[in-house]
PDB file of C-alpha atoms in Angstrom:
ATOM      1  CA  MET F   1     -16.669   6.394  11.552  1.00 93.00           C
ATOM      2  CA  GLU F   2     -15.465   9.910  12.286  1.00 95.00           C
ATOM      3  CA  ARG F   3     -13.430  12.590  10.587  1.00 97.00           C
ATOM      4  CA  ILE F   4     -10.233  13.438  12.459  1.00 98.00           C
ATOM      5  CA  ALA F   5      -7.334  15.837  11.944  1.00 98.00           C
ATOM      6  CA  TRP F   6      -3.816  16.125  13.315  1.00 98.00           C
ATOM      7  CA  GLN F   7      -0.741  18.309  12.951  1.00 97.00           C
ATOM      8  CA  ALA F   8       2.254  17.148  10.935  1.00 96.00           C
ATOM      9  CA  ALA F   9       5.752  17.921  12.181  1.00 90.00           C
ATOM     10  CA  ASP F  10       5.922  21.064  10.046  1.00 93.00           C
ATOM     11  CA  GLY F  11       2.508  22.316  11.224  1.00 95.00           C
ATOM     12  CA  VAL F  12       0.443  21.234   8.213  1.00 96.00           C
ATOM     13  CA  THR F  13      -3.000  19.907   9.141  1.00 98.00           C
ATOM     14  CA  ILE F  14      -3.592  16.359   7.901  1.00 98.00           C
ATOM     15  CA  GLU F  15      -7.043  14.795   7.816  1.00 98.00           C
ATOM     16  CA  GLY F  16      -8.358  11.269   7.807  1.00 98.00           C
ATOM     17  CA  LEU F  17     -11.269   8.977   8.563  1.00 98.00           C
ATOM     18  CA  LEU F  18     -11.172   6.731  11.614  1.00 98.00           C
ATOM     19  CA  VAL F  19     -13.341   3.634  11.863  1.00 97.00           C
ATOM     20  CA  SER F  20     -13.583   2.431  15.454  1.00 95.00           C
ATOM     21  CA  PRO F  21     -14.897  -0.881  16.788  1.00 94.00           C
ATOM     22  CA  PRO F  22     -17.493  -1.108  19.547  1.00 90.00           C
ATOM     23  CA  GLY F  23     -16.347  -0.816  23.133  1.00 87.00           C
ATOM     24  CA  PRO F  24     -13.820   1.311  24.998  1.00 84.00           C
ATOM     25  CA  GLY F  25     -10.257   1.800  23.829  1.00 85.00           C
ATOM     26  CA  PRO F  26      -7.437   1.859  23.531  1.00 94.00           C
ATOM     27  CA  HIS F  27      -7.835  -0.361  20.471  1.00 96.00           C
ATOM     28  CA  PRO F  28      -5.275  -2.020  18.244  1.00 97.00           C
ATOM     29  CA  LEU F  29      -4.917   0.034  15.074  1.00 98.00           C
ATOM     30  CA  VAL F  30      -4.447  -0.737  11.393  1.00 98.00           C
ATOM     31  CA  VAL F  31      -3.380   2.209   9.231  1.00 98.00           C
ATOM     32  CA  ASN F  32      -4.932   1.694   5.779  1.00 98.00           C
ATOM     33  CA  ILE F  33      -3.055   3.727   3.142  1.00 98.00           C
ATOM     34  CA  HIS F  34      -4.801   4.531  -0.127  1.00 97.00           C
ATOM     35  CA  GLY F  35      -3.293   4.082  -3.563  1.00 96.00           C
ATOM     36  CA  GLY F  36      -2.456   6.735  -6.096  1.00 94.00           C
ATOM     37  CA  PRO F  37      -1.027   8.575  -4.266  1.00 93.00           C
ATOM     38  CA  VAL F  38      -3.278  11.118  -6.036  1.00 95.00           C
ATOM     39  CA  TRP F  39      -6.501   9.717  -4.616  1.00 95.00           C
ATOM     40  CA  ALA F  40      -8.361  10.188  -1.339  1.00 97.00           C
ATOM     41  CA  TRP F  41     -10.436   8.318   1.190  1.00 95.00           C
ATOM     42  CA  ARG F  42     -14.049   9.442   1.208  1.00 95.00           C
ATOM     43  CA  ASP F  43     -17.015   8.727   3.442  1.00 92.00           C
ATOM     44  CA  GLU F  44     -18.400   5.770   1.489  1.00 90.00           C
ATOM     45  CA  TRP F  45     -19.838   2.317   1.986  1.00 88.00           C
ATOM     46  CA  SER F  46     -17.306  -0.057   3.628  1.00 87.00           C
ATOM     47  CA  MET F  47     -14.551   2.487   2.851  1.00 88.00           C
ATOM     48  CA  HIS F  48     -14.156   1.065  -0.665  1.00 86.00           C
ATOM     49  CA  TYR F  49     -12.708  -2.251   0.515  1.00 88.00           C
ATOM     50  CA  ALA F  50     -14.255  -5.212   2.336  1.00 91.00           C
ATOM     51  CA  HIS F  51     -11.470  -5.459   4.882  1.00 93.00           C
ATOM     52  CA  THR F  52     -12.249  -2.203   6.732  1.00 95.00           C
ATOM     53  CA  PRO F  53     -15.597  -3.408   8.179  1.00 95.00           C
ATOM     54  CA  LEU F  54     -14.079  -6.873   8.584  1.00 96.00           C
ATOM     55  CA  LEU F  55     -11.201  -5.561  10.713  1.00 96.00           C
ATOM     56  CA  ALA F  56     -13.521  -3.298  12.702  1.00 95.00           C
ATOM     57  CA  SER F  57     -15.783  -6.270  13.443  1.00 94.00           C
ATOM     58  CA  ARG F  58     -12.721  -8.054  14.836  1.00 94.00           C
ATOM     59  CA  GLY F  59     -11.890  -5.272  17.277  1.00 95.00           C
ATOM     60  CA  TYR F  60      -9.476  -3.122  15.268  1.00 97.00           C
ATOM     61  CA  ALA F  61      -9.629   0.609  14.730  1.00 97.00           C
ATOM     62  CA  VAL F  62      -8.781   1.460  11.108  1.00 97.00           C
ATOM     63  CA  LEU F  63      -7.276   4.818  10.188  1.00 98.00           C
ATOM     64  CA  HIS F  64      -7.684   6.060   6.599  1.00 98.00           C
ATOM     65  CA  PRO F  65      -5.237   8.975   6.278  1.00 98.00           C
ATOM     66  CA  ASN F  66      -5.315  11.551   3.478  1.00 98.00           C
ATOM     67  CA  MET F  67      -1.659  12.503   3.725  1.00 98.00           C
ATOM     68  CA  ARG F  68       0.233  14.802   1.403  1.00 97.00           C
ATOM     69  CA  GLY F  69      -0.269  13.733  -2.200  1.00 96.00           C
ATOM     70  CA  SER F  70      -4.001  13.131  -1.688  1.00 97.00           C
ATOM     71  CA  LEU F  71      -6.829  14.722  -3.639  1.00 96.00           C
ATOM     72  CA  GLY F  72      -9.063  17.462  -2.284  1.00 95.00           C
ATOM     73  CA  ARG F  73      -6.520  19.965  -0.965  1.00 95.00           C
ATOM     74  CA  GLY F  74      -5.250  21.573  -4.171  1.00 96.00           C
ATOM     75  CA  GLN F  75      -2.263  21.147  -6.466  1.00 96.00           C
ATOM     76  CA  LYS F  76       0.348  22.269  -3.929  1.00 95.00           C
ATOM     77  CA  PHE F  77      -0.788  19.612  -1.464  1.00 96.00           C
ATOM     78  CA  ILE F  78      -0.686  16.956  -4.202  1.00 95.00           C
ATOM     79  CA  ALA F  79       2.783  17.960  -5.420  1.00 94.00           C
ATOM     80  CA  SER F  80       4.252  18.003  -1.911  1.00 92.00           C
ATOM     81  CA  GLY F  81       3.543  14.286  -1.644  1.00 92.00           C
ATOM     82  CA  LEU F  82       3.720  13.057  -5.213  1.00 90.00           C
ATOM     83  CA  LEU F  83       7.139  14.595  -5.894  1.00 88.00           C
ATOM     84  CA  ASP F  84       8.677  13.380  -2.623  1.00 91.00           C
ATOM     85  CA  MET F  85       7.176   9.969  -1.930  1.00 94.00           C
ATOM     86  CA  GLY F  86       8.502   8.388   1.225  1.00 95.00           C
ATOM     87  CA  ALA F  87       9.355  11.663   2.984  1.00 95.00           C
ATOM     88  CA  ALA F  88       6.695  14.132   4.177  1.00 94.00           C
ATOM     89  CA  ASP F  89       3.853  11.737   3.332  1.00 96.00           C
ATOM     90  CA  ALA F  90       5.401   9.023   5.512  1.00 97.00           C
ATOM     91  CA  ALA F  91       5.865  11.514   8.350  1.00 97.00           C
ATOM     92  CA  ASP F  92       2.203  12.542   8.009  1.00 97.00           C
ATOM     93  CA  LEU F  93       1.156   8.935   8.593  1.00 97.00           C
ATOM     94  CA  VAL F  94       3.325   8.462  11.660  1.00 97.00           C
ATOM     95  CA  ALA F  95       2.075  11.779  13.073  1.00 97.00           C
ATOM     96  CA  GLY F  96      -1.490  10.476  12.760  1.00 98.00           C
ATOM     97  CA  VAL F  97      -0.604   7.385  14.776  1.00 98.00           C
ATOM     98  CA  ASP F  98       1.121   9.540  17.400  1.00 97.00           C
ATOM     99  CA  ALA F  99      -1.942  11.775  17.687  1.00 97.00           C
ATOM    100  CA  LEU F 100      -4.217   8.788  18.339  1.00 97.00           C
ATOM    101  CA  VAL F 101      -1.771   7.439  20.920  1.00 97.00           C
ATOM    102  CA  ALA F 102      -1.657  10.830  22.668  1.00 97.00           C
ATOM    103  CA  ALA F 103      -5.461  10.847  22.796  1.00 96.00           C
ATOM    104  CA  SER F 104      -5.453   7.321  24.326  1.00 95.00           C
ATOM    105  CA  ARG F 105      -7.529   6.069  21.405  1.00 95.00           C
ATOM    106  CA  ILE F 106      -5.153   3.262  20.389  1.00 96.00           C
ATOM    107  CA  ASP F 107      -2.553   0.944  21.887  1.00 96.00           C
ATOM    108  CA  PRO F 108       0.922   2.094  20.725  1.00 96.00           C
ATOM    109  CA  GLU F 109       2.249  -1.473  20.944  1.00 96.00           C
ATOM    110  CA  ARG F 110      -0.419  -2.863  18.594  1.00 97.00           C
ATOM    111  CA  VAL F 111      -0.222  -0.803  15.406  1.00 98.00           C
ATOM    112  CA  GLY F 112      -0.239  -2.388  11.969  1.00 98.00           C
ATOM    113  CA  VAL F 113      -0.188  -0.945   8.459  1.00 98.00           C
ATOM    114  CA  THR F 114      -1.594  -2.004   5.115  1.00 98.00           C
ATOM    115  CA  GLY F 115      -2.188  -0.491   1.698  1.00 98.00           C
ATOM    116  CA  ASN F 116      -2.592  -1.285  -1.986  1.00 97.00           C
ATOM    117  CA  SER F 117      -0.393  -0.078  -4.876  1.00 98.00           C
ATOM    118  CA  TYR F 118       1.186   3.182  -3.641  1.00 97.00           C
ATOM    119  CA  GLY F 119      -0.254   2.189  -0.263  1.00 98.00           C
ATOM    120  CA  GLY F 120       1.582  -1.117  -0.593  1.00 98.00           C
ATOM    121  CA  PHE F 121       4.810   0.748  -1.318  1.00 98.00           C
ATOM    122  CA  MET F 122       4.256   2.897   1.775  1.00 98.00           C
ATOM    123  CA  ALA F 123       3.578  -0.140   3.975  1.00 98.00           C
ATOM    124  CA  ALA F 124       6.878  -1.684   2.854  1.00 98.00           C
ATOM    125  CA  TRP F 125       8.713   1.645   3.075  1.00 98.00           C
ATOM    126  CA  LEU F 126       7.511   2.407   6.598  1.00 98.00           C
ATOM    127  CA  ILE F 127       8.763  -0.871   8.055  1.00 98.00           C
ATOM    128  CA  ALA F 128      12.065  -0.481   6.183  1.00 98.00           C
ATOM    129  CA  THR F 129      12.659   2.969   7.653  1.00 97.00           C
ATOM    130  CA  SER F 130      11.186   2.667  11.157  1.00 95.00           C
ATOM    131  CA  ASP F 131      10.185   0.246  13.903  1.00 93.00           C
ATOM    132  CA  ARG F 132       6.906   2.075  14.559  1.00 94.00           C
ATOM    133  CA  PHE F 133       4.669  -0.737  13.290  1.00 98.00           C
ATOM    134  CA  ALA F 134       4.220  -4.226  14.718  1.00 98.00           C
ATOM    135  CA  ALA F 135       2.961  -5.813  11.477  1.00 98.00           C
ATOM    136  CA  ALA F 136       2.485  -4.871   7.821  1.00 98.00           C
ATOM    137  CA  ILE F 137       0.508  -6.173   4.854  1.00 98.00           C
ATOM    138  CA  ALA F 138       1.665  -4.713   1.535  1.00 98.00           C
ATOM    139  CA  ARG F 139      -0.767  -5.364  -1.305  1.00 98.00           C
ATOM    140  CA  SER F 140       0.237  -4.889  -4.961  1.00 98.00           C
ATOM    141  CA  PRO F 141       3.331  -3.007  -3.760  1.00 98.00           C
ATOM    142  CA  VAL F 142       6.250  -1.341  -5.473  1.00 98.00           C
ATOM    143  CA  THR F 143       9.431  -2.304  -3.637  1.00 98.00           C
ATOM    144  CA  ASP F 144      12.047  -1.452  -6.280  1.00 98.00           C
ATOM    145  CA  TRP F 145      11.415   1.654  -8.378  1.00 97.00           C
ATOM    146  CA  VAL F 146      14.287   0.751 -10.736  1.00 97.00           C
ATOM    147  CA  SER F 147      12.782  -2.521 -11.965  1.00 98.00           C
ATOM    148  CA  GLN F 148       9.304  -1.018 -11.666  1.00 97.00           C
ATOM    149  CA  HIS F 149      10.260   1.551 -14.309  1.00 97.00           C
ATOM    150  CA  TYR F 150      11.385  -1.129 -16.763  1.00 97.00           C
ATOM    151  CA  THR F 151       8.651  -3.731 -16.211  1.00 97.00           C
ATOM    152  CA  SER F 152       5.473  -1.769 -15.459  1.00 97.00           C
ATOM    153  CA  ASN F 153       2.925  -0.796 -18.105  1.00 97.00           C
ATOM    154  CA  ILE F 154       2.921   2.745 -16.633  1.00 95.00           C
ATOM    155  CA  PRO F 155       6.619   3.771 -16.609  1.00 90.00           C
ATOM    156  CA  GLY F 156       5.616   7.402 -17.108  1.00 90.00           C
ATOM    157  CA  PHE F 157       4.198   7.469 -13.578  1.00 92.00           C
ATOM    158  CA  ASP F 158       7.531   7.157 -11.797  1.00 94.00           C
ATOM    159  CA  ARG F 159       9.058   9.784 -14.117  1.00 93.00           C
ATOM    160  CA  ILE F 160       6.617  12.239 -12.543  1.00 91.00           C
ATOM    161  CA  CYS F 161       7.607  11.248  -9.017  1.00 91.00           C
ATOM    162  CA  PHE F 162      11.369  10.838  -9.151  1.00 91.00           C
ATOM    163  CA  SER F 163      14.269  12.828 -10.495  1.00 84.00           C
ATOM    164  CA  GLY F 164      17.376  11.440 -12.137  1.00 90.00           C
ATOM    165  CA  ASP F 165      17.970   8.289 -14.132  1.00 95.00           C
ATOM    166  CA  PRO F 166      16.594   4.958 -12.897  1.00 96.00           C
ATOM    167  CA  LEU F 167      20.041   3.390 -13.331  1.00 96.00           C
ATOM    168  CA  ASP F 168      21.785   6.022 -11.210  1.00 96.00           C
ATOM    169  CA  PRO F 169      22.347   4.463  -7.753  1.00 95.00           C
ATOM    170  CA  GLN F 170      22.247   7.947  -6.208  1.00 94.00           C
ATOM    171  CA  SER F 171      18.812   8.778  -7.619  1.00 95.00           C
ATOM    172  CA  THR F 172      15.597   8.549  -5.626  1.00 95.00           C
ATOM    173  CA  TYR F 173      14.671   5.537  -7.762  1.00 96.00           C
ATOM    174  CA  ARG F 174      17.194   3.674  -5.623  1.00 97.00           C
ATOM    175  CA  THR F 175      17.144   5.577  -2.325  1.00 96.00           C
ATOM    176  CA  ARG F 176      13.336   5.380  -1.999  1.00 97.00           C
ATOM    177  CA  SER F 177      13.108   1.655  -2.774  1.00 98.00           C
ATOM    178  CA  PRO F 178      12.381  -0.650   0.196  1.00 98.00           C
ATOM    179  CA  LEU F 179      14.162  -3.548  -1.534  1.00 98.00           C
ATOM    180  CA  TYR F 180      17.593  -2.078  -0.851  1.00 98.00           C
ATOM    181  CA  LEU F 181      16.749  -1.685   2.839  1.00 98.00           C
ATOM    182  CA  ALA F 182      15.615  -5.276   3.356  1.00 98.00           C
ATOM    183  CA  ASP F 183      18.424  -5.912   5.824  1.00 98.00           C
ATOM    184  CA  ARG F 184      16.923  -3.278   8.161  1.00 97.00           C
ATOM    185  CA  VAL F 185      13.435  -4.788   8.378  1.00 98.00           C
ATOM    186  CA  HIS F 186      12.427  -6.419  11.673  1.00 97.00           C
ATOM    187  CA  THR F 187       8.649  -6.138  11.304  1.00 98.00           C
ATOM    188  CA  PRO F 188       6.622  -9.184  10.175  1.00 98.00           C
ATOM    189  CA  ILE F 189       5.131  -8.552   6.743  1.00 98.00           C
ATOM    190  CA  MET F 190       2.734 -10.228   4.355  1.00 98.00           C
ATOM    191  CA  LEU F 191       3.187  -9.359   0.673  1.00 99.00           C
ATOM    192  CA  ILE F 192       0.167  -9.877  -1.607  1.00 98.00           C
ATOM    193  CA  ALA F 193       0.091  -9.553  -5.397  1.00 98.00           C
ATOM    194  CA  GLY F 194      -1.865 -10.636  -8.450  1.00 98.00           C
ATOM    195  CA  ALA F 195      -0.053 -12.790 -10.996  1.00 98.00           C
ATOM    196  CA  ASN F 196      -1.636 -10.782 -13.835  1.00 98.00           C
ATOM    197  CA  ASP F 197      -0.769  -7.337 -12.464  1.00 98.00           C
ATOM    198  CA  LEU F 198       0.749  -5.177 -15.214  1.00 98.00           C
ATOM    199  CA  ALA F 199       0.925  -1.954 -13.213  1.00 98.00           C
ATOM    200  CA  THR F 200       2.908  -3.237 -10.223  1.00 98.00           C
ATOM    201  CA  PRO F 201       4.119  -6.651 -11.419  1.00 98.00           C
ATOM    202  CA  PRO F 202       4.095  -9.502  -8.870  1.00 98.00           C
ATOM    203  CA  GLN F 203       7.888  -9.641  -8.989  1.00 98.00           C
ATOM    204  CA  GLN F 204       7.848  -6.473  -6.877  1.00 98.00           C
ATOM    205  CA  ALA F 205       6.368  -8.479  -4.005  1.00 98.00           C
ATOM    206  CA  SER F 206       8.392 -11.626  -4.597  1.00 98.00           C
ATOM    207  CA  MET F 207      11.768  -9.835  -4.822  1.00 98.00           C
ATOM    208  CA  PHE F 208      11.212  -8.081  -1.522  1.00 98.00           C
ATOM    209  CA  HIS F 209       9.993 -11.310   0.074  1.00 98.00           C
ATOM    210  CA  HIS F 210      13.112 -13.242  -0.945  1.00 98.00           C
ATOM    211  CA  ALA F 211      15.406 -10.402   0.131  1.00 98.00           C
ATOM    212  CA  LEU F 212      13.697 -10.292   3.523  1.00 98.00           C
ATOM    213  CA  VAL F 213      13.933 -14.063   3.992  1.00 98.00           C
ATOM    214  CA  GLU F 214      17.634 -14.004   3.092  1.00 98.00           C
ATOM    215  CA  HIS F 215      18.178 -11.460   5.850  1.00 98.00           C
ATOM    216  CA  GLY F 216      16.185 -13.389   8.443  1.00 98.00           C
ATOM    217  CA  ALA F 217      13.004 -11.320   8.433  1.00 98.00           C
ATOM    218  CA  ASP F 218       9.503 -12.738   8.935  1.00 98.00           C
ATOM    219  CA  SER F 219       7.893 -12.515   5.486  1.00 98.00           C
ATOM    220  CA  THR F 220       4.917 -14.262   3.883  1.00 98.00           C
ATOM    221  CA  LEU F 221       4.234 -14.110   0.140  1.00 98.00           C
ATOM    222  CA  VAL F 222       0.777 -14.627  -1.392  1.00 98.00           C
ATOM    223  CA  ILE F 223       0.276 -14.551  -5.184  1.00 98.00           C
ATOM    224  CA  TYR F 224      -3.275 -14.826  -6.563  1.00 98.00           C
ATOM    225  CA  GLN F 225      -3.024 -16.497  -9.960  1.00 98.00           C
ATOM    226  CA  ASP F 226      -6.257 -15.053 -11.405  1.00 97.00           C
ATOM    227  CA  GLU F 227      -5.943 -11.515 -10.026  1.00 98.00           C
ATOM    228  CA  GLY F 228      -4.435  -8.340 -11.427  1.00 98.00           C
ATOM    229  CA  HIS F 229      -3.801  -4.966  -9.789  1.00 97.00           C
ATOM    230  CA  GLY F 230      -5.578  -5.554  -6.497  1.00 95.00           C
ATOM    231  CA  VAL F 231      -7.699  -8.480  -5.402  1.00 96.00           C
ATOM    232  CA  ARG F 232     -11.223  -8.209  -6.821  1.00 95.00           C
ATOM    233  CA  GLY F 233     -12.618 -11.713  -7.407  1.00 96.00           C
ATOM    234  CA  ARG F 234     -15.082 -12.990  -4.801  1.00 96.00           C
ATOM    235  CA  ALA F 235     -13.137 -16.102  -3.773  1.00 97.00           C
ATOM    236  CA  ALA F 236      -9.815 -14.250  -3.672  1.00 97.00           C
ATOM    237  CA  THR F 237     -11.360 -11.381  -1.686  1.00 96.00           C
ATOM    238  CA  ILE F 238     -12.654 -13.826   0.938  1.00 97.00           C
ATOM    239  CA  ASP F 239      -9.288 -15.571   1.079  1.00 98.00           C
ATOM    240  CA  GLN F 240      -7.385 -12.292   1.361  1.00 98.00           C
ATOM    241  CA  GLY F 241      -9.647 -11.034   4.146  1.00 97.00           C
ATOM    242  CA  THR F 242      -9.156 -14.274   6.070  1.00 97.00           C
ATOM    243  CA  ARG F 243      -5.385 -14.053   5.702  1.00 98.00           C
ATOM    244  CA  MET F 244      -5.334 -10.396   6.759  1.00 98.00           C
ATOM    245  CA  VAL F 245      -7.342 -11.045   9.912  1.00 97.00           C
ATOM    246  CA  GLU F 246      -5.252 -14.086  10.852  1.00 97.00           C
ATOM    247  CA  PHE F 247      -2.008 -12.175  10.253  1.00 98.00           C
ATOM    248  CA  PHE F 248      -2.977  -9.145  12.298  1.00 98.00           C
ATOM    249  CA  ASP F 249      -4.487 -11.326  15.036  1.00 97.00           C
ATOM    250  CA  GLN F 250      -1.188 -13.184  15.255  1.00 97.00           C
ATOM    251  CA  HIS F 251       1.113 -10.163  15.343  1.00 97.00           C
ATOM    252  CA  LEU F 252      -1.036  -7.511  17.009  1.00 95.00           C
ATOM    253  CA  ALA F 253      -2.809  -9.840  19.438  1.00 81.00           C
ATOM    254  CA  GLY F 254      -5.856  -7.673  19.042  1.00 64.00           C
ATOM    255  CA  GLY F 255      -8.514  -9.702  17.300  1.00 55.00           C
ATOM    256  CA  GLN F 256     -11.748 -10.818  18.828  1.00 56.00           C
ATOM    257  CA  THR F 257     -14.232 -13.489  17.802  1.00 44.00           C
ATOM    258  CA  PRO F 258     -17.574 -11.919  16.750  1.00 43.00           C
TER     259      PRO F 258
END
């Protein structure tokens, strides 16, 4: 693992942690977006989740970006992401991919994205607003900020992030929701949620899945009946890791047998 940095479009330096597999590149890449968004990737064992070392063992590089909204860079850096989710923070992520492509570290045709909670929202948002990624796995995502406000046990969170009334179709509650852009999605996606999730209810994943299927997109829905906000049980963690590897192997054609 190594610390890397790149320049965003507006000149801001963005940092992240890159886990690379053995052997020469360019490697297929999975961008792993943290939750929060007021959180940050740190240099820690297995990068907090079992799937980072799992993906690396299968031949994938895994980028852990600390884009705008992340901890560790002061309140201004946090506010610039938290108060404008889906704008500068999304551009920061794409700029990181572009920097790795320019350095010949990764294969630009084999780039996937995943994330949990806010990271799940970003994974869904990125494939709804660009064709940059070849596959996406959105875990515990928010896909519709309107229904999220009225069904989540933390409705005060979105009040911090968005302006206007949730029922106003011109507000960012609507314009930053991947659900309403389902007809633009052409990237295969797997949506994963816990049936007992109170923070980002499983309906967020299932609504987006059904909207995607109605519009002819390639979508897979996985609901873990005994899980909540994020997969934590041993059996479910093993199952999720298996599904993630199989999905990325299928759509990025980058896996390798250990």
